[in-house]
Coordinates of C-alpha atoms in Angstrom, one line a residue:
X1 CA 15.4 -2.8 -2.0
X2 CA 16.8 -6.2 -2.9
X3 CA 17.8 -9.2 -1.2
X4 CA 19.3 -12.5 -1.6
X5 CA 17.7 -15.6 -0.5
X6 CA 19.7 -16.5 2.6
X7 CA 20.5 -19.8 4.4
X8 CA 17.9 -20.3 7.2
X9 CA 19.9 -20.3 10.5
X10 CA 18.4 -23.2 12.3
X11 CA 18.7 -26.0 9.5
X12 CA 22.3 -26.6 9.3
X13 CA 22.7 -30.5 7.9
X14 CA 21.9 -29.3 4.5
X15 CA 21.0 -25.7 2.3
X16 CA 17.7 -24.2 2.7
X17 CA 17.6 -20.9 1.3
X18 CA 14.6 -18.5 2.5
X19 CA 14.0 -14.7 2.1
X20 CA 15.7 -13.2 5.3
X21 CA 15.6 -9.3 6.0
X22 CA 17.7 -7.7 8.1
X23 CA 15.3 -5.3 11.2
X24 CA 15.5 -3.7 14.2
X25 CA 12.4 -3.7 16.1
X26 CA 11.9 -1.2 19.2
X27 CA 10.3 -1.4 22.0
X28 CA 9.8 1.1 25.6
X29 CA 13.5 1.9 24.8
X30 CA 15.2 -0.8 23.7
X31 CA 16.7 -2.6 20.4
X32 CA 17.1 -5.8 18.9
X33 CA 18.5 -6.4 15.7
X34 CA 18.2 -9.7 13.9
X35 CA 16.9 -11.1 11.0
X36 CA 13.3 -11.9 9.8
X37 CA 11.6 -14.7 7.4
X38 CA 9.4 -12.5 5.2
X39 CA 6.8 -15.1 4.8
X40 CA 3.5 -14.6 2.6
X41 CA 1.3 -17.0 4.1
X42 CA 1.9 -16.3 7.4
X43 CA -0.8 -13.8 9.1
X44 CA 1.4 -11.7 11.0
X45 CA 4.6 -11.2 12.9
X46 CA 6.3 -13.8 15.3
X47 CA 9.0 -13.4 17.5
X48 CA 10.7 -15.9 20.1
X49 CA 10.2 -15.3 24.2
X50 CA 13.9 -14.4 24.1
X51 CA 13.6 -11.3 21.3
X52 CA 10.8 -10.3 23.9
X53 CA 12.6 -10.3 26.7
X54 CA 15.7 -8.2 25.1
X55 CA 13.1 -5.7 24.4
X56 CA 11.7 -5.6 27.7
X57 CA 8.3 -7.0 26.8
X58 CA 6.6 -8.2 29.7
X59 CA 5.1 -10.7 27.8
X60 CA 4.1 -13.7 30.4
X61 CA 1.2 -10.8 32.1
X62 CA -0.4 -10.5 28.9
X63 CA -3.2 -13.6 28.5
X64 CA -1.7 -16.4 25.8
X65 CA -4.2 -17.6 23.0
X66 CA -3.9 -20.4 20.4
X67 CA -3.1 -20.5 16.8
X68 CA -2.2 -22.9 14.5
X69 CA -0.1 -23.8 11.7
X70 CA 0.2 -27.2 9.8
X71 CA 2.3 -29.0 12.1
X72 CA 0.6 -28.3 15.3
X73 CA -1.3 -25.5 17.4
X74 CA 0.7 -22.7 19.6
X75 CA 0.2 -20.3 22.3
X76 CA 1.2 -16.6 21.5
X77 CA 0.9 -13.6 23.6
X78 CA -0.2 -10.4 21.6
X79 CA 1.8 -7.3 22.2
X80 CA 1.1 -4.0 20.2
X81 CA 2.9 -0.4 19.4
X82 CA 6.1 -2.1 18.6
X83 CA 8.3 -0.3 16.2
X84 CA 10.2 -2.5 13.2
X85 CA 12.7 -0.7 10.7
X86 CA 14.3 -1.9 7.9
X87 CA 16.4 -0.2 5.6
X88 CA 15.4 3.1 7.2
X89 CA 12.2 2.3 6.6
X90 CA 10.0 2.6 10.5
X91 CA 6.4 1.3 10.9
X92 CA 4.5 -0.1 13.7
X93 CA 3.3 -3.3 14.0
X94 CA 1.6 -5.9 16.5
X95 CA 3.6 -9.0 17.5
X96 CA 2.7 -12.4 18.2
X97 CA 5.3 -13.5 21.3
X98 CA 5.4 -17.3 20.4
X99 CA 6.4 -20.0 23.6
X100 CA 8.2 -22.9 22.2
X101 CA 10.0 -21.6 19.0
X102 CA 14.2 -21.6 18.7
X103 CA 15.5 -18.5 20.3
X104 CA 16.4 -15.8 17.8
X105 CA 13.5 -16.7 15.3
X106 CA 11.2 -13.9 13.9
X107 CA 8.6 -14.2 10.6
X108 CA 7.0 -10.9 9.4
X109 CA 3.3 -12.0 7.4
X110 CA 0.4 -10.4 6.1
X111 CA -0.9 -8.3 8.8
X112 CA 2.5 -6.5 9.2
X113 CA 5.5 -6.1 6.4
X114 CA 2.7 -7.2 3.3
X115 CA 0.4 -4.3 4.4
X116 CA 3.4 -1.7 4.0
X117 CA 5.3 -2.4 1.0
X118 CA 4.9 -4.4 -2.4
X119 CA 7.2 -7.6 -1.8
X120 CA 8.2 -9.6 -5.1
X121 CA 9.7 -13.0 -4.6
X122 CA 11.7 -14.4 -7.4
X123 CA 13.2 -17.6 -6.1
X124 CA 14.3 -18.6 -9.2
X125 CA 17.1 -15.5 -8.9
X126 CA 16.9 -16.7 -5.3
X127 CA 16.1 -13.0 -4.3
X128 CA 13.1 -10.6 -3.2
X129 CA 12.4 -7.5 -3.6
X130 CA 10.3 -5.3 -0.8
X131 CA 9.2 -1.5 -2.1
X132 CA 7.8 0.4 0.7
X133 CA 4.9 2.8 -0.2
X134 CA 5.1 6.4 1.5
X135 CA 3.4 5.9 4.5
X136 CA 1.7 9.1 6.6

């Protein structure tokens, strides 16, 4: 499935245009849709406390840990068996619950979207391209 490039939400003096995919993730019953940064060098999926919480992750019992990015280190809090679909397309996948980041934010990386479909970035055609491979 394609996709255009789209304007990333929280940078809003000037036109930064990033590949965004629509997906609902799932959780012990609940649903929150949104919109994800498919990012290549990131090594697996982030979400903000407040996606957790409208999922009903009780993420402040499970013990944080540190990682880092260039600008700085992080705690996250590592939740698994959480379902993600998009464009009818359902796998499960572990996610990083990240304290600090803007509310609504979300990044799918290596360890997650990359491991289930081919994704070709063309930002050239400011576009992308994710192919899912059958999964069992």
């Amino acid at each position: 499935m394609r996709y255009p490039y789209s304007q990333l939400p929280s940078i809003t003096n000037r036109e930064v245009l990033a590949p965004m995919v629509p997906v609902t993730f799932s959780y012990s019953g609940n649903e929150f849709p949104t919109f994800a940064l498919v990012d290549s060098g990131a090594a697996g999926a982030i979400i903000s406390t407040v996606i957790a919480e409208a999922l009903g992750m009780d993420w402040t019992r499970v013990t944080a840990s540190v990682g880092f990015t260039l600008s700085g280190q992080f705690r996250s809090h590592k939740i698994e068996h959480v379902k993600a679909e998009i464009d009818g397309n359902v796998f499960s996948l572990t996610i990083h619950v990240v304290e600090g980041i803007s509310p609504y934010h979300c990044i799918l990386g290596q360890a997650d979207l990359f491991q289930k479909a081919t994704i070709t970035f063309e930002g050239f055609h400011n576009e992308f391209d994710i192919a899912f491979r059958p999964m069992n």
